[in-house]
């Protein structure tokens, strides 16, 4: 076009000025002067382009419209923007939208009570093959679940804070969140403390991690954050509460309405401590974990009492076996637990989605498939919980 010839000398001038500005021998004052001149030249280029376009088109109004249209995003760019603001695929999470805590209830975008239920992964670093779209789709379509929990260990065996590959672990979390999002499922990002006992041990790493995750998923209405899996040993509720009071604002800065699950002392059993001195925050759920072979009427009565007294609870981990994750399954005790869980419409995730040689894993060690599991692939606990999910 004609105006290209008219602005060429000016463009060459800009290049020369930019080159001078990078000279190591020039003072900062000289560079500032050159930058000012470059800005003036850039304005001249813009003016020349508009003038040339007016001359070529013979109509100033048409040239103005062309310039305005050029500044608009393309259809592809608009599609990307739309997908980032509405990232959830068709399914349960798309239907129910952003969640919040109302009294003891978890409710959906319409204010209706909702119950999340599904599987928790084992440590994603050790069983990454099950953090996949195919695995989650089988859980959704065949097992009738609507939620998955991504357990990222922080300490054990090169955990996130003890020598593990942090970039790799975060990539697994992103893979899991993206897969759940595409499938219209809710997903919990679990900071899985255990052997370090007190979440304050790796508090700074937690702050950094949740800052990054909440920045990444601020627009995802299907993401929940579990900020400390199972405080235990010397960790008191006061200690856990002080930790939560630092981590929660980091998440809230990016995602003000996020639902956050807070672990409780004694491997997330002492919900009564939280009930006596709860956090002064909205959209908080308190974690209760149980293993039916070990934990019986004392703990389920505690759950019943705490909910009756206004504590919102999420059973973010449970098993049918004993507290070690092994031993015999006690399905009668599990049924008693679910009498209380269903009475209050409490959300829950079963431990664990893996083929580890232990009672709590839902697959036999011989199972190498990551989806479309058959009866022969499932452990005793796997068959029971799959049938329970299907019955809902």
mmCIF file of C-alpha atoms in Angstrom:
data_model
loop_
_atom_site.group_PDB
_atom_site.id
_atom_site.type_symbol
_atom_site.label_atom_id
_atom_site.label_comp_id
_atom_site.label_asym_id
_atom_site.label_seq_id
_atom_site.Cartn_x
_atom_site.Cartn_y
_atom_site.Cartn_z
ATOM 1 C CA UNK A 1 0.000 0.000 0.000
ATOM 2 C CA UNK A 2 1.039 3.623 -0.603
ATOM 3 C CA UNK A 3 1.423 4.590 3.047
ATOM 4 C CA UNK A 4 4.095 1.932 3.606
ATOM 5 C CA UNK A 5 6.591 3.987 1.546
ATOM 6 C CA UNK A 6 5.721 7.147 3.482
ATOM 7 C CA UNK A 7 6.392 5.675 6.930
ATOM 8 C CA UNK A 8 9.462 3.590 6.072
ATOM 9 C CA UNK A 9 11.988 6.362 6.893
ATOM 10 C CA UNK A 10 10.293 6.930 10.237
ATOM 11 C CA UNK A 11 10.385 3.223 11.107
ATOM 12 C CA UNK A 12 14.096 3.178 10.334
ATOM 13 C CA UNK A 13 14.520 6.110 12.710
ATOM 14 C CA UNK A 14 12.824 4.169 15.505
ATOM 15 C CA UNK A 15 15.148 1.208 14.969
ATOM 16 C CA UNK A 16 18.183 3.501 15.177
ATOM 17 C CA UNK A 17 16.908 5.110 18.355
ATOM 18 C CA UNK A 18 16.230 1.715 19.941
ATOM 19 C CA UNK A 19 19.757 0.607 19.085
ATOM 20 C CA UNK A 20 21.215 3.759 20.640
ATOM 21 C CA UNK A 21 19.116 3.214 23.765
ATOM 22 C CA UNK A 22 20.797 -0.131 24.324
ATOM 23 C CA UNK A 23 24.305 1.357 24.235
ATOM 24 C CA UNK A 24 26.136 0.619 27.451
ATOM 25 C CA UNK A 25 28.123 3.883 27.163
ATOM 26 C CA UNK A 26 25.086 6.149 27.341
ATOM 27 C CA UNK A 27 23.985 7.680 30.612
ATOM 28 C CA UNK A 28 20.531 7.063 32.038
ATOM 29 C CA UNK A 29 19.664 10.676 31.241
ATOM 30 C CA UNK A 30 20.667 10.191 27.591
ATOM 31 C CA UNK A 31 18.618 7.034 27.375
ATOM 32 C CA UNK A 32 15.592 8.829 28.839
ATOM 33 C CA UNK A 33 15.954 11.543 26.198
ATOM 34 C CA UNK A 34 16.168 8.960 23.438
ATOM 35 C CA UNK A 35 13.094 7.149 24.795
ATOM 36 C CA UNK A 36 11.172 10.429 24.776
ATOM 37 C CA UNK A 37 12.224 11.071 21.169
ATOM 38 C CA UNK A 38 11.250 7.501 20.224
ATOM 39 C CA UNK A 39 7.783 8.010 21.695
ATOM 40 C CA UNK A 40 7.363 11.202 19.676
ATOM 41 C CA UNK A 41 8.472 9.404 16.536
ATOM 42 C CA UNK A 42 6.042 6.561 17.266
ATOM 43 C CA UNK A 43 3.226 9.105 17.508
ATOM 44 C CA UNK A 44 4.309 10.519 14.163
ATOM 45 C CA UNK A 45 4.173 7.018 12.661
ATOM 46 C CA UNK A 46 0.612 6.536 13.923
ATOM 47 C CA UNK A 47 -0.428 9.929 12.551
ATOM 48 C CA UNK A 48 1.212 9.197 9.182
ATOM 49 C CA UNK A 49 -0.541 5.840 8.942
ATOM 50 C CA UNK A 50 -3.953 7.359 9.613
ATOM 51 C CA UNK A 51 -3.290 10.187 7.118
ATOM 52 C CA UNK A 52 -2.141 7.723 4.484
ATOM 53 C CA UNK A 53 -5.156 5.474 5.050
ATOM 54 C CA UNK A 54 -7.481 8.456 4.734
ATOM 55 C CA UNK A 55 -5.794 9.465 1.461
ATOM 56 C CA UNK A 56 -5.905 5.962 0.045
ATOM 57 C CA UNK A 57 -9.500 5.237 0.966
ATOM 58 C CA UNK A 58 -10.689 8.739 0.127
ATOM 59 C CA UNK A 59 -12.975 8.598 3.123
ATOM 60 C CA UNK A 60 -11.845 9.507 6.623
ATOM 61 C CA UNK A 61 -14.816 7.780 8.268
ATOM 62 C CA UNK A 62 -14.069 4.464 6.552
ATOM 63 C CA UNK A 63 -10.393 4.695 7.551
ATOM 64 C CA UNK A 64 -11.407 5.279 11.145
ATOM 65 C CA UNK A 65 -13.669 2.244 11.081
ATOM 66 C CA UNK A 66 -10.886 0.081 9.624
ATOM 67 C CA UNK A 67 -8.536 1.204 12.390
ATOM 68 C CA UNK A 68 -11.148 0.418 15.045
ATOM 69 C CA UNK A 69 -11.855 -3.012 13.581
ATOM 70 C CA UNK A 70 -8.144 -3.844 13.533
ATOM 71 C CA UNK A 71 -7.964 -3.189 17.275
ATOM 72 C CA UNK A 72 -10.751 -5.679 18.028
ATOM 73 C CA UNK A 73 -9.823 -9.264 19.032
ATOM 74 C CA UNK A 74 -10.146 -11.942 16.415
ATOM 75 C CA UNK A 75 -12.791 -14.672 16.610
ATOM 76 C CA UNK A 76 -10.130 -17.088 17.894
ATOM 77 C CA UNK A 77 -9.070 -14.633 20.602
ATOM 78 C CA UNK A 78 -12.692 -14.110 21.615
ATOM 79 C CA UNK A 79 -13.183 -17.880 21.850
ATOM 80 C CA UNK A 80 -10.174 -18.221 24.137
ATOM 81 C CA UNK A 81 -11.448 -15.397 26.354
ATOM 82 C CA UNK A 82 -14.879 -17.008 26.550
ATOM 83 C CA UNK A 83 -13.435 -20.398 27.480
ATOM 84 C CA UNK A 84 -11.335 -18.887 30.267
ATOM 85 C CA UNK A 85 -14.349 -17.210 31.850
ATOM 86 C CA UNK A 86 -16.573 -20.299 31.517
ATOM 87 C CA UNK A 87 -14.096 -23.177 31.726
ATOM 88 C CA UNK A 88 -16.350 -25.995 32.928
ATOM 89 C CA UNK A 89 -17.469 -28.666 30.513
ATOM 90 C CA UNK A 90 -20.981 -30.056 30.381
ATOM 91 C CA UNK A 91 -21.886 -31.935 33.509
ATOM 92 C CA UNK A 92 -22.658 -31.704 37.202
ATOM 93 C CA UNK A 93 -20.308 -28.808 38.014
ATOM 94 C CA UNK A 94 -21.547 -26.772 35.075
ATOM 95 C CA UNK A 95 -25.133 -27.303 36.181
ATOM 96 C CA UNK A 96 -24.553 -26.355 39.821
ATOM 97 C CA UNK A 97 -21.880 -23.679 39.367
ATOM 98 C CA UNK A 98 -20.083 -21.849 42.157
ATOM 99 C CA UNK A 99 -20.568 -23.360 45.596
ATOM 100 C CA UNK A 100 -20.799 -21.710 48.986
ATOM 101 C CA UNK A 101 -21.329 -22.711 52.591
ATOM 102 C CA UNK A 102 -24.698 -21.793 54.094
ATOM 103 C CA UNK A 103 -24.924 -22.772 57.745
ATOM 104 C CA UNK A 104 -23.961 -26.444 57.855
ATOM 105 C CA UNK A 105 -24.841 -26.964 54.198
ATOM 106 C CA UNK A 106 -22.802 -26.823 51.039
ATOM 107 C CA UNK A 107 -25.088 -25.174 48.475
ATOM 108 C CA UNK A 108 -24.931 -24.540 44.744
ATOM 109 C CA UNK A 109 -25.265 -21.332 42.738
ATOM 110 C CA UNK A 110 -29.054 -21.402 43.253
ATOM 111 C CA UNK A 111 -28.765 -21.828 47.017
ATOM 112 C CA UNK A 112 -29.883 -25.465 46.888
ATOM 113 C CA UNK A 113 -28.099 -28.025 49.124
ATOM 114 C CA UNK A 114 -25.585 -30.118 47.227
ATOM 115 C CA UNK A 115 -23.554 -33.210 48.069
ATOM 116 C CA UNK A 116 -20.182 -33.862 46.463
ATOM 117 C CA UNK A 117 -18.952 -37.443 46.412
ATOM 118 C CA UNK A 118 -16.158 -39.274 44.680
ATOM 119 C CA UNK A 119 -12.648 -40.630 44.977
ATOM 120 C CA UNK A 120 -9.437 -39.279 46.411
ATOM 121 C CA UNK A 121 -6.248 -40.148 44.593
ATOM 122 C CA UNK A 122 -3.379 -41.665 46.517
ATOM 123 C CA UNK A 123 -0.180 -39.590 46.399
ATOM 124 C CA UNK A 124 -0.127 -38.215 42.874
ATOM 125 C CA UNK A 125 3.664 -38.531 42.688
ATOM 126 C CA UNK A 126 3.459 -42.300 43.214
ATOM 127 C CA UNK A 127 0.335 -43.126 41.193
ATOM 128 C CA UNK A 128 0.293 -40.451 38.488
ATOM 129 C CA UNK A 129 -1.287 -42.806 35.945
ATOM 130 C CA UNK A 130 -4.676 -42.350 37.610
ATOM 131 C CA UNK A 131 -4.547 -38.559 37.295
ATOM 132 C CA UNK A 132 -6.062 -38.602 33.833
ATOM 133 C CA UNK A 133 -9.139 -37.681 31.891
ATOM 134 C CA UNK A 134 -9.849 -41.348 31.111
ATOM 135 C CA UNK A 135 -9.740 -42.309 34.796
ATOM 136 C CA UNK A 136 -11.973 -39.449 35.835
ATOM 137 C CA UNK A 137 -14.423 -40.094 33.022
ATOM 138 C CA UNK A 138 -14.887 -43.696 34.167
ATOM 139 C CA UNK A 139 -15.431 -42.428 37.704
ATOM 140 C CA UNK A 140 -18.030 -39.996 36.402
ATOM 141 C CA UNK A 141 -19.866 -42.142 33.874
ATOM 142 C CA UNK A 142 -19.562 -45.667 35.294
ATOM 143 C CA UNK A 143 -19.179 -45.026 39.019
ATOM 144 C CA UNK A 144 -21.603 -42.075 39.158
ATOM 145 C CA UNK A 145 -19.271 -39.665 41.008
ATOM 146 C CA UNK A 146 -19.145 -35.868 40.729
ATOM 147 C CA UNK A 147 -15.911 -34.981 42.543
ATOM 148 C CA UNK A 148 -12.259 -35.988 42.691
ATOM 149 C CA UNK A 149 -9.617 -35.097 45.276
ATOM 150 C CA UNK A 150 -5.981 -34.602 44.219
ATOM 151 C CA UNK A 151 -3.728 -35.627 47.112
ATOM 152 C CA UNK A 152 -0.281 -34.052 46.838
ATOM 153 C CA UNK A 153 1.986 -35.191 49.669
ATOM 154 C CA UNK A 154 4.210 -32.483 51.106
ATOM 155 C CA UNK A 155 6.759 -34.495 53.117
ATOM 156 C CA UNK A 156 6.899 -38.240 52.535
ATOM 157 C CA UNK A 157 9.257 -39.792 50.000
ATOM 158 C CA UNK A 158 10.420 -36.661 48.189
ATOM 159 C CA UNK A 159 7.197 -34.806 48.789
ATOM 160 C CA UNK A 160 6.583 -31.313 47.494
ATOM 161 C CA UNK A 161 8.530 -29.712 50.364
ATOM 162 C CA UNK A 162 11.170 -32.386 50.935
ATOM 163 C CA UNK A 163 13.047 -32.733 47.660
ATOM 164 C CA UNK A 164 10.264 -33.591 45.239
ATOM 165 C CA UNK A 165 10.068 -32.142 41.743
ATOM 166 C CA UNK A 166 7.749 -29.238 42.408
ATOM 167 C CA UNK A 167 7.205 -28.356 38.753
ATOM 168 C CA UNK A 168 6.254 -31.955 37.971
ATOM 169 C CA UNK A 169 3.899 -32.171 40.940
ATOM 170 C CA UNK A 170 2.211 -28.915 39.988
ATOM 171 C CA UNK A 171 1.856 -30.182 36.436
ATOM 172 C CA UNK A 172 0.038 -33.252 37.786
ATOM 173 C CA UNK A 173 -2.289 -31.015 39.772
ATOM 174 C CA UNK A 174 -2.988 -28.993 36.627
ATOM 175 C CA UNK A 175 -3.610 -32.183 34.663
ATOM 176 C CA UNK A 176 -6.107 -33.316 37.280
ATOM 177 C CA UNK A 177 -7.900 -29.981 37.518
ATOM 178 C CA UNK A 178 -8.091 -29.647 33.739
ATOM 179 C CA UNK A 179 -9.459 -33.164 33.329
ATOM 180 C CA UNK A 180 -12.101 -32.677 36.017
ATOM 181 C CA UNK A 181 -13.037 -29.307 34.543
ATOM 182 C CA UNK A 182 -13.493 -30.720 31.040
ATOM 183 C CA UNK A 183 -15.714 -33.436 32.501
ATOM 184 C CA UNK A 184 -17.859 -31.059 34.539
ATOM 185 C CA UNK A 185 -16.668 -32.440 37.894
ATOM 186 C CA UNK A 186 -15.699 -30.656 41.082
ATOM 187 C CA UNK A 187 -12.074 -31.054 42.154
ATOM 188 C CA UNK A 188 -10.231 -30.596 45.448
ATOM 189 C CA UNK A 189 -6.592 -29.498 45.509
ATOM 190 C CA UNK A 190 -5.279 -31.204 48.652
ATOM 191 C CA UNK A 191 -2.104 -30.013 50.450
ATOM 192 C CA UNK A 192 -1.506 -33.447 51.946
ATOM 193 C CA UNK A 193 0.440 -32.945 55.152
ATOM 194 C CA UNK A 194 0.993 -36.044 57.267
ATOM 195 C CA UNK A 195 4.408 -36.964 58.693
ATOM 196 C CA UNK A 196 5.390 -33.353 59.376
ATOM 197 C CA UNK A 197 2.351 -33.255 61.700
ATOM 198 C CA UNK A 198 1.878 -29.483 61.986
ATOM 199 C CA UNK A 199 1.030 -27.534 58.799
ATOM 200 C CA UNK A 200 3.159 -24.620 60.001
ATOM 201 C CA UNK A 201 6.299 -26.671 59.275
ATOM 202 C CA UNK A 202 5.968 -25.864 55.573
ATOM 203 C CA UNK A 203 3.814 -22.773 55.890
ATOM 204 C CA UNK A 204 5.799 -20.603 53.478
ATOM 205 C CA UNK A 205 5.733 -23.268 50.783
ATOM 206 C CA UNK A 206 1.997 -23.592 51.343
ATOM 207 C CA UNK A 207 1.488 -19.842 50.986
ATOM 208 C CA UNK A 208 3.428 -19.836 47.716
ATOM 209 C CA UNK A 209 1.622 -22.912 46.392
ATOM 210 C CA UNK A 210 -1.887 -21.700 47.132
ATOM 211 C CA UNK A 211 -1.081 -18.252 45.796
ATOM 212 C CA UNK A 212 -0.127 -19.832 42.473
ATOM 213 C CA UNK A 213 -3.038 -22.275 42.393
ATOM 214 C CA UNK A 214 -5.642 -19.655 43.274
ATOM 215 C CA UNK A 215 -4.231 -17.279 40.655
ATOM 216 C CA UNK A 216 -4.435 -20.053 38.075
ATOM 217 C CA UNK A 217 -7.948 -21.207 38.957
ATOM 218 C CA UNK A 218 -9.583 -17.997 40.172
ATOM 219 C CA UNK A 219 -12.197 -18.262 37.395
ATOM 220 C CA UNK A 220 -12.890 -21.958 37.965
ATOM 221 C CA UNK A 221 -16.075 -22.395 39.964
ATOM 222 C CA UNK A 222 -15.414 -26.131 40.337
ATOM 223 C CA UNK A 223 -12.164 -25.925 42.357
ATOM 224 C CA UNK A 224 -12.044 -26.349 46.151
ATOM 225 C CA UNK A 225 -8.901 -26.017 48.285
ATOM 226 C CA UNK A 226 -7.975 -28.348 51.160
ATOM 227 C CA UNK A 227 -5.178 -26.519 52.941
ATOM 228 C CA UNK A 228 -3.985 -29.178 55.413
ATOM 229 C CA UNK A 229 -4.857 -32.850 55.144
ATOM 230 C CA UNK A 230 -4.330 -34.403 58.589
ATOM 231 C CA UNK A 231 -2.689 -32.355 61.345
ATOM 232 C CA UNK A 232 -1.553 -34.804 64.002
ATOM 233 C CA UNK A 233 0.877 -35.416 66.852
ATOM 234 C CA UNK A 234 1.699 -32.140 68.593
ATOM 235 C CA UNK A 235 -0.442 -30.017 66.239
ATOM 236 C CA UNK A 236 -3.195 -28.306 68.246
ATOM 237 C CA UNK A 237 -6.292 -26.588 66.902
ATOM 238 C CA UNK A 238 -4.794 -23.224 67.884
ATOM 239 C CA UNK A 239 -1.771 -24.025 65.721
ATOM 240 C CA UNK A 240 -3.884 -25.188 62.779
ATOM 241 C CA UNK A 241 -6.174 -22.179 63.117
ATOM 242 C CA UNK A 242 -3.253 -19.726 63.059
ATOM 243 C CA UNK A 243 -1.939 -21.441 59.930
ATOM 244 C CA UNK A 244 -5.361 -21.259 58.273
ATOM 245 C CA UNK A 245 -5.650 -17.577 59.139
ATOM 246 C CA UNK A 246 -2.544 -16.923 57.040
ATOM 247 C CA UNK A 247 -3.261 -19.240 54.114
ATOM 248 C CA UNK A 248 -6.929 -18.386 53.598
ATOM 249 C CA UNK A 249 -6.313 -14.672 52.803
ATOM 250 C CA UNK A 250 -3.774 -15.688 50.143
ATOM 251 C CA UNK A 251 -6.459 -17.731 48.377
ATOM 252 C CA UNK A 252 -9.128 -15.101 48.979
ATOM 253 C CA UNK A 253 -6.963 -12.413 47.341
ATOM 254 C CA UNK A 254 -7.408 -14.234 44.028
ATOM 255 C CA UNK A 255 -10.625 -16.178 44.569
ATOM 256 C CA UNK A 256 -12.741 -14.325 47.155
ATOM 257 C CA UNK A 257 -15.556 -16.884 47.198
ATOM 258 C CA UNK A 258 -13.576 -20.129 47.062
ATOM 259 C CA UNK A 259 -14.732 -22.984 49.262
ATOM 260 C CA UNK A 260 -11.842 -23.968 51.550
ATOM 261 C CA UNK A 261 -11.547 -27.190 53.570
ATOM 262 C CA UNK A 262 -9.541 -26.994 56.790
ATOM 263 C CA UNK A 263 -8.099 -30.100 58.448
ATOM 264 C CA UNK A 264 -8.467 -30.672 62.178
ATOM 265 C CA UNK A 265 -6.104 -32.188 64.787
ATOM 266 C CA UNK A 266 -5.614 -35.923 65.438
ATOM 267 C CA UNK A 267 -5.646 -36.849 61.760
ATOM 268 C CA UNK A 268 -8.714 -34.685 61.098
ATOM 269 C CA UNK A 269 -10.847 -36.224 63.821
ATOM 270 C CA UNK A 270 -11.039 -33.375 66.375
ATOM 271 C CA UNK A 271 -13.796 -31.422 64.692
ATOM 272 C CA UNK A 272 -15.168 -30.640 68.153
ATOM 273 C CA UNK A 273 -12.139 -28.383 68.733
ATOM 274 C CA UNK A 274 -13.014 -26.438 65.599
ATOM 275 C CA UNK A 275 -16.674 -26.319 66.591
ATOM 276 C CA UNK A 276 -15.731 -24.724 69.941
ATOM 277 C CA UNK A 277 -13.498 -22.089 68.267
ATOM 278 C CA UNK A 278 -14.262 -21.797 64.553
ATOM 279 C CA UNK A 279 -12.522 -19.597 62.021
ATOM 280 C CA UNK A 280 -14.028 -16.169 61.429
ATOM 281 C CA UNK A 281 -14.344 -16.786 57.690
ATOM 282 C CA UNK A 282 -17.082 -17.582 55.212
ATOM 283 C CA UNK A 283 -17.216 -20.587 52.874
ATOM 284 C CA UNK A 284 -15.203 -22.815 55.217
ATOM 285 C CA UNK A 285 -15.705 -26.556 55.679
ATOM 286 C CA UNK A 286 -13.944 -28.569 58.385
ATOM 287 C CA UNK A 287 -12.429 -31.941 57.496
ATOM 288 C CA UNK A 288 -13.387 -35.137 59.262
ATOM 289 C CA UNK A 289 -11.562 -38.342 58.301
ATOM 290 C CA UNK A 290 -12.529 -41.831 59.403
ATOM 291 C CA UNK A 291 -11.578 -45.431 58.790
ATOM 292 C CA UNK A 292 -14.526 -47.640 59.589
ATOM 293 C CA UNK A 293 -12.483 -50.574 60.892
ATOM 294 C CA UNK A 294 -11.040 -48.354 63.640
ATOM 295 C CA UNK A 295 -13.382 -45.394 64.164
ATOM 296 C CA UNK A 296 -16.862 -46.210 65.328
ATOM 297 C CA UNK A 297 -19.605 -44.759 67.525
ATOM 298 C CA UNK A 298 -17.459 -42.224 69.425
ATOM 299 C CA UNK A 299 -16.440 -40.441 66.245
ATOM 300 C CA UNK A 300 -19.717 -40.677 64.353
ATOM 301 C CA UNK A 301 -21.512 -39.365 67.451
ATOM 302 C CA UNK A 302 -19.020 -36.480 67.443
ATOM 303 C CA UNK A 303 -19.901 -35.782 63.823
ATOM 304 C CA UNK A 304 -23.594 -35.813 64.633
ATOM 305 C CA UNK A 305 -23.136 -33.462 67.598
ATOM 306 C CA UNK A 306 -20.916 -30.972 65.752
ATOM 307 C CA UNK A 307 -23.280 -30.677 62.815
ATOM 308 C CA UNK A 308 -26.223 -30.291 65.190
ATOM 309 C CA UNK A 309 -24.304 -27.396 66.747
ATOM 310 C CA UNK A 310 -23.687 -25.663 63.452
ATOM 311 C CA UNK A 311 -20.325 -26.918 62.150
ATOM 312 C CA UNK A 312 -20.119 -27.436 58.354
ATOM 313 C CA UNK A 313 -18.182 -30.663 57.699
ATOM 314 C CA UNK A 314 -16.646 -32.344 54.650
ATOM 315 C CA UNK A 315 -15.531 -35.986 54.978
ATOM 316 C CA UNK A 316 -12.646 -35.469 52.576
ATOM 317 C CA UNK A 317 -11.120 -38.885 53.284
ATOM 318 C CA UNK A 318 -12.431 -42.204 54.580
ATOM 319 C CA UNK A 319 -11.901 -45.918 54.177
ATOM 320 C CA UNK A 320 -13.731 -49.117 55.009
ATOM 321 C CA UNK A 321 -10.644 -50.731 56.592
ATOM 322 C CA UNK A 322 -8.628 -49.767 59.671
ATOM 323 C CA UNK A 323 -6.778 -46.482 60.188
ATOM 324 C CA UNK A 324 -3.521 -47.832 58.739
ATOM 325 C CA UNK A 325 -5.189 -48.107 55.346
ATOM 326 C CA UNK A 326 -4.945 -51.870 55.636
ATOM 327 C CA UNK A 327 -6.519 -54.750 57.529
ATOM 328 C CA UNK A 328 -10.024 -56.140 57.211
ATOM 329 C CA UNK A 329 -12.862 -54.024 55.845
ATOM 330 C CA UNK A 330 -15.761 -53.362 58.222
ATOM 331 C CA UNK A 331 -18.753 -52.705 55.999
ATOM 332 C CA UNK A 332 -21.261 -52.740 58.868
ATOM 333 C CA UNK A 333 -19.399 -49.866 60.520
ATOM 334 C CA UNK A 334 -19.199 -48.120 57.146
ATOM 335 C CA UNK A 335 -22.987 -48.351 56.788
ATOM 336 C CA UNK A 336 -23.407 -46.778 60.235
ATOM 337 C CA UNK A 337 -21.137 -43.943 59.144
ATOM 338 C CA UNK A 338 -23.209 -43.356 56.047
ATOM 339 C CA UNK A 339 -26.388 -43.193 58.098
ATOM 340 C CA UNK A 340 -24.966 -39.998 59.649
ATOM 341 C CA UNK A 341 -23.406 -38.716 56.410
ATOM 342 C CA UNK A 342 -26.628 -39.048 54.428
ATOM 343 C CA UNK A 343 -28.732 -37.691 57.297
ATOM 344 C CA UNK A 344 -26.931 -34.347 56.964
ATOM 345 C CA UNK A 345 -26.137 -34.514 53.223
ATOM 346 C CA UNK A 346 -22.396 -34.336 53.988
ATOM 347 C CA UNK A 347 -19.956 -34.476 51.080
ATOM 348 C CA UNK A 348 -17.320 -37.231 51.029
ATOM 349 C CA UNK A 349 -14.326 -38.677 49.185
ATOM 350 C CA UNK A 350 -13.122 -42.277 49.462
ATOM 351 C CA UNK A 351 -9.448 -43.170 49.901
ATOM 352 C CA UNK A 352 -7.901 -44.224 47.463
ATOM 353 C CA UNK A 353 -7.675 -44.353 43.669
ATOM 354 C CA UNK A 354 -4.653 -46.634 43.291
ATOM 355 C CA UNK A 355 -3.528 -50.220 42.797
ATOM 356 C CA UNK A 356 -1.349 -50.251 45.897
ATOM 357 C CA UNK A 357 -1.273 -53.559 47.742
ATOM 358 C CA UNK A 358 -3.421 -52.431 50.671
ATOM 359 C CA UNK A 359 -7.045 -52.731 51.690
ATOM 360 C CA UNK A 360 -7.954 -49.096 51.088
ATOM 361 C CA UNK A 361 -6.925 -49.115 47.412
ATOM 362 C CA UNK A 362 -9.910 -49.677 45.156
ATOM 363 C CA UNK A 363 -7.921 -51.680 42.574
ATOM 364 C CA UNK A 364 -6.108 -54.961 42.886
ATOM 365 C CA UNK A 365 -2.289 -54.728 42.557
ATOM 366 C CA UNK A 366 -2.616 -56.726 39.350
ATOM 367 C CA UNK A 367 -4.781 -54.040 37.727
ATOM 368 C CA UNK A 368 -2.812 -52.026 35.185
ATOM 369 C CA UNK A 369 -5.748 -50.279 33.518
ATOM 370 C CA UNK A 370 -6.387 -46.593 34.136
ATOM 371 C CA UNK A 371 -10.052 -46.634 33.024
ATOM 372 C CA UNK A 372 -12.998 -48.865 32.104
ATOM 373 C CA UNK A 373 -12.381 -51.111 35.100
ATOM 374 C CA UNK A 374 -14.238 -54.395 35.358
ATOM 375 C CA UNK A 375 -15.275 -56.394 38.413
ATOM 376 C CA UNK A 376 -12.052 -58.390 38.153
ATOM 377 C CA UNK A 377 -9.963 -55.212 38.486
ATOM 378 C CA UNK A 378 -11.512 -54.120 41.771
ATOM 379 C CA UNK A 379 -10.500 -54.891 45.332
ATOM 380 C CA UNK A 380 -13.085 -55.749 47.966
ATOM 381 C CA UNK A 381 -13.308 -52.098 49.032
ATOM 382 C CA UNK A 382 -13.412 -51.004 45.397
ATOM 383 C CA UNK A 383 -16.458 -53.136 44.666
ATOM 384 C CA UNK A 384 -18.266 -51.850 47.761
ATOM 385 C CA UNK A 385 -17.709 -48.159 47.168
ATOM 386 C CA UNK A 386 -18.415 -48.376 43.418
ATOM 387 C CA UNK A 387 -21.757 -50.016 44.202
ATOM 388 C CA UNK A 388 -22.501 -47.351 46.807
ATOM 389 C CA UNK A 389 -21.775 -44.548 44.339
ATOM 390 C CA UNK A 390 -23.972 -46.203 41.744
ATOM 391 C CA UNK A 391 -26.846 -46.440 44.221
ATOM 392 C CA UNK A 392 -26.963 -42.680 44.737
#
